[in-house]
C-alpha atoms as an extended CHARMM CRD file, in Angstrom:
* protein
*
        82  EXT
         1         1  UNK       CA             -0.2190000000       -0.0890000000        0.2260000000  PROA      1               0.0000000000
         2         2  UNK       CA              1.6260000000        3.0410000000       -0.7240000000  PROA      2               0.0000000000
         3         3  UNK       CA              0.2860000000        5.4930000000        2.0870000000  PROA      3               0.0000000000
         4         4  UNK       CA              2.0550000000        2.5230000000        4.6090000000  PROA      4               0.0000000000
         5         5  UNK       CA              5.1960000000        3.1340000000        2.3220000000  PROA      5               0.0000000000
         6         6  UNK       CA              5.0320000000        6.9970000000        2.6980000000  PROA      6               0.0000000000
         7         7  UNK       CA              4.3560000000        6.4810000000        6.5140000000  PROA      7               0.0000000000
         8         8  UNK       CA              7.5210000000        4.5820000000        6.6250000000  PROA      8               0.0000000000
         9         9  UNK       CA              9.3100000000        6.6700000000        4.5980000000  PROA      9               0.0000000000
        10        10  UNK       CA              8.2540000000        9.9490000000        6.9310000000  PROA      10              0.0000000000
        11        11  UNK       CA              9.4540000000        8.2200000000        9.9410000000  PROA      11              0.0000000000
        12        12  UNK       CA             12.6430000000        7.0850000000        8.8650000000  PROA      12              0.0000000000
        13        13  UNK       CA             13.2510000000       10.3300000000        7.7620000000  PROA      13              0.0000000000
        14        14  UNK       CA             12.1090000000       11.7780000000       10.6030000000  PROA      14              0.0000000000
        15        15  UNK       CA             14.4800000000        9.7010000000       12.6430000000  PROA      15              0.0000000000
        16        16  UNK       CA             17.5000000000       10.3450000000       10.2740000000  PROA      16              0.0000000000
        17        17  UNK       CA             17.1630000000       13.8530000000       10.8960000000  PROA      17              0.0000000000
        18        18  UNK       CA             18.0230000000       13.0000000000       14.7460000000  PROA      18              0.0000000000
        19        19  UNK       CA             22.0070000000       13.9000000000       16.6000000000  PROA      19              0.0000000000
        20        20  UNK       CA             23.9110000000       10.8680000000       16.9010000000  PROA      20              0.0000000000
        21        21  UNK       CA             23.3960000000       11.0220000000       20.3470000000  PROA      21              0.0000000000
        22        22  UNK       CA             19.4310000000       11.1250000000       20.0960000000  PROA      22              0.0000000000
        23        23  UNK       CA             20.0910000000        7.9390000000       17.9450000000  PROA      23              0.0000000000
        24        24  UNK       CA             22.6700000000        6.2850000000       19.8230000000  PROA      24              0.0000000000
        25        25  UNK       CA             20.2830000000        7.1010000000       22.8660000000  PROA      25              0.0000000000
        26        26  UNK       CA             16.8000000000        5.1440000000       20.2730000000  PROA      26              0.0000000000
        27        27  UNK       CA             19.3850000000        2.2880000000       19.9760000000  PROA      27              0.0000000000
        28        28  UNK       CA             20.6330000000        1.9170000000       23.1480000000  PROA      28              0.0000000000
        29        29  UNK       CA             16.3540000000        1.6000000000       24.8080000000  PROA      29              0.0000000000
        30        30  UNK       CA             15.6600000000       -0.7910000000       21.9530000000  PROA      30              0.0000000000
        31        31  UNK       CA             18.5090000000       -3.2410000000       22.7800000000  PROA      31              0.0000000000
        32        32  UNK       CA             17.7230000000       -3.3380000000       26.6090000000  PROA      32              0.0000000000
        33        33  UNK       CA             14.5810000000       -3.8620000000       26.1050000000  PROA      33              0.0000000000
        34        34  UNK       CA             15.4870000000       -6.9030000000       24.1030000000  PROA      34              0.0000000000
        35        35  UNK       CA             18.0580000000       -8.1710000000       26.5410000000  PROA      35              0.0000000000
        36        36  UNK       CA             15.3840000000       -8.0230000000       28.6430000000  PROA      36              0.0000000000
        37        37  UNK       CA             13.0510000000       -9.8540000000       26.7390000000  PROA      37              0.0000000000
        38        38  UNK       CA             15.6380000000      -12.3440000000       26.3840000000  PROA      38              0.0000000000
        39        39  UNK       CA             16.2750000000      -12.5590000000       29.7200000000  PROA      39              0.0000000000
        40        40  UNK       CA             13.0090000000      -13.2410000000       30.6750000000  PROA      40              0.0000000000
        41        41  UNK       CA             12.8140000000      -15.4470000000       28.0620000000  PROA      41              0.0000000000
        42        42  UNK       CA             15.3910000000      -17.4140000000       29.5300000000  PROA      42              0.0000000000
        43        43  UNK       CA             13.9900000000      -17.5530000000       33.5020000000  PROA      43              0.0000000000
        44        44  UNK       CA             10.2220000000      -18.0690000000       32.5260000000  PROA      44              0.0000000000
        45        45  UNK       CA             11.4380000000      -20.6940000000       31.1370000000  PROA      45              0.0000000000
        46        46  UNK       CA             13.7700000000      -22.5710000000       33.1740000000  PROA      46              0.0000000000
        47        47  UNK       CA             12.5420000000      -26.0250000000       35.4550000000  PROA      47              0.0000000000
        48        48  UNK       CA              9.4140000000      -26.0850000000       33.0200000000  PROA      48              0.0000000000
        49        49  UNK       CA              8.8170000000      -29.6160000000       31.8670000000  PROA      49              0.0000000000
        50        50  UNK       CA              6.2120000000      -29.6020000000       29.1410000000  PROA      50              0.0000000000
        51        51  UNK       CA              8.2690000000      -28.8690000000       26.4540000000  PROA      51              0.0000000000
        52        52  UNK       CA              5.3310000000      -26.5310000000       24.1890000000  PROA      52              0.0000000000
        53        53  UNK       CA              4.7600000000      -24.9450000000       27.4960000000  PROA      53              0.0000000000
        54        54  UNK       CA              7.9840000000      -24.1740000000       27.8860000000  PROA      54              0.0000000000
        55        55  UNK       CA              8.3830000000      -22.2400000000       23.7820000000  PROA      55              0.0000000000
        56        56  UNK       CA              5.4960000000      -20.4330000000       24.3590000000  PROA      56              0.0000000000
        57        57  UNK       CA              6.8250000000      -19.0030000000       27.3430000000  PROA      57              0.0000000000
        58        58  UNK       CA              9.7360000000      -18.1580000000       25.5050000000  PROA      58              0.0000000000
        59        59  UNK       CA              8.4070000000      -16.9330000000       22.6570000000  PROA      59              0.0000000000
        60        60  UNK       CA              5.7600000000      -14.8160000000       24.1840000000  PROA      60              0.0000000000
        61        61  UNK       CA              8.2880000000      -13.2880000000       26.4300000000  PROA      61              0.0000000000
        62        62  UNK       CA             10.2160000000      -12.2000000000       23.7590000000  PROA      62              0.0000000000
        63        63  UNK       CA              7.8690000000      -10.7960000000       21.9430000000  PROA      63              0.0000000000
        64        64  UNK       CA              7.1550000000       -8.6410000000       24.3590000000  PROA      64              0.0000000000
        65        65  UNK       CA             10.4710000000       -7.1070000000       23.9670000000  PROA      65              0.0000000000
        66        66  UNK       CA              9.8880000000       -6.2760000000       20.5280000000  PROA      66              0.0000000000
        67        67  UNK       CA              6.2700000000       -4.9010000000       21.3250000000  PROA      67              0.0000000000
        68        68  UNK       CA              7.9060000000       -2.6500000000       24.4990000000  PROA      68              0.0000000000
        69        69  UNK       CA             10.1990000000       -1.6780000000       21.4090000000  PROA      69              0.0000000000
        70        70  UNK       CA              7.5350000000       -0.4840000000       18.9990000000  PROA      70              0.0000000000
        71        71  UNK       CA              5.3300000000        0.9810000000       22.1060000000  PROA      71              0.0000000000
        72        72  UNK       CA              7.7810000000        3.3680000000       23.2890000000  PROA      72              0.0000000000
        73        73  UNK       CA              9.4110000000        4.7820000000       20.0170000000  PROA      73              0.0000000000
        74        74  UNK       CA             12.4230000000        3.2490000000       19.9880000000  PROA      74              0.0000000000
        75        75  UNK       CA             14.4220000000        2.0570000000       16.9380000000  PROA      75              0.0000000000
        76        76  UNK       CA             17.1900000000       -0.2060000000       16.7680000000  PROA      76              0.0000000000
        77        77  UNK       CA             20.8560000000        0.2590000000       15.1910000000  PROA      77              0.0000000000
        78        78  UNK       CA             19.5730000000       -1.5250000000       12.0510000000  PROA      78              0.0000000000
        79        79  UNK       CA             16.4960000000        0.2240000000       11.4750000000  PROA      79              0.0000000000
        80        80  UNK       CA             17.9180000000        3.6620000000       11.9140000000  PROA      80              0.0000000000
        81        81  UNK       CA             21.5030000000        2.9780000000        9.1230000000  PROA      81              0.0000000000
        82        82  UNK       CA             19.8250000000        0.3880000000        6.7980000000  PROA      82              0.0000000000
């Protein structure tokens, strides 16, 4: 859809307009959310005997990290620089 592409182009241009410090802080906060989600994923799946339940908890925890990145407005390094 052209509207979605236009929106993504505008959003990317806004991110690139920021200073290097703003870009660094956005990327750092996004990376922190992903790291916290990975740690939570490992903790939640510890001592779970069911394989399916363990994988479900891991995926829910890790998805929560990406959700926090999107909701907070943070930007991953690859999102800014690619």
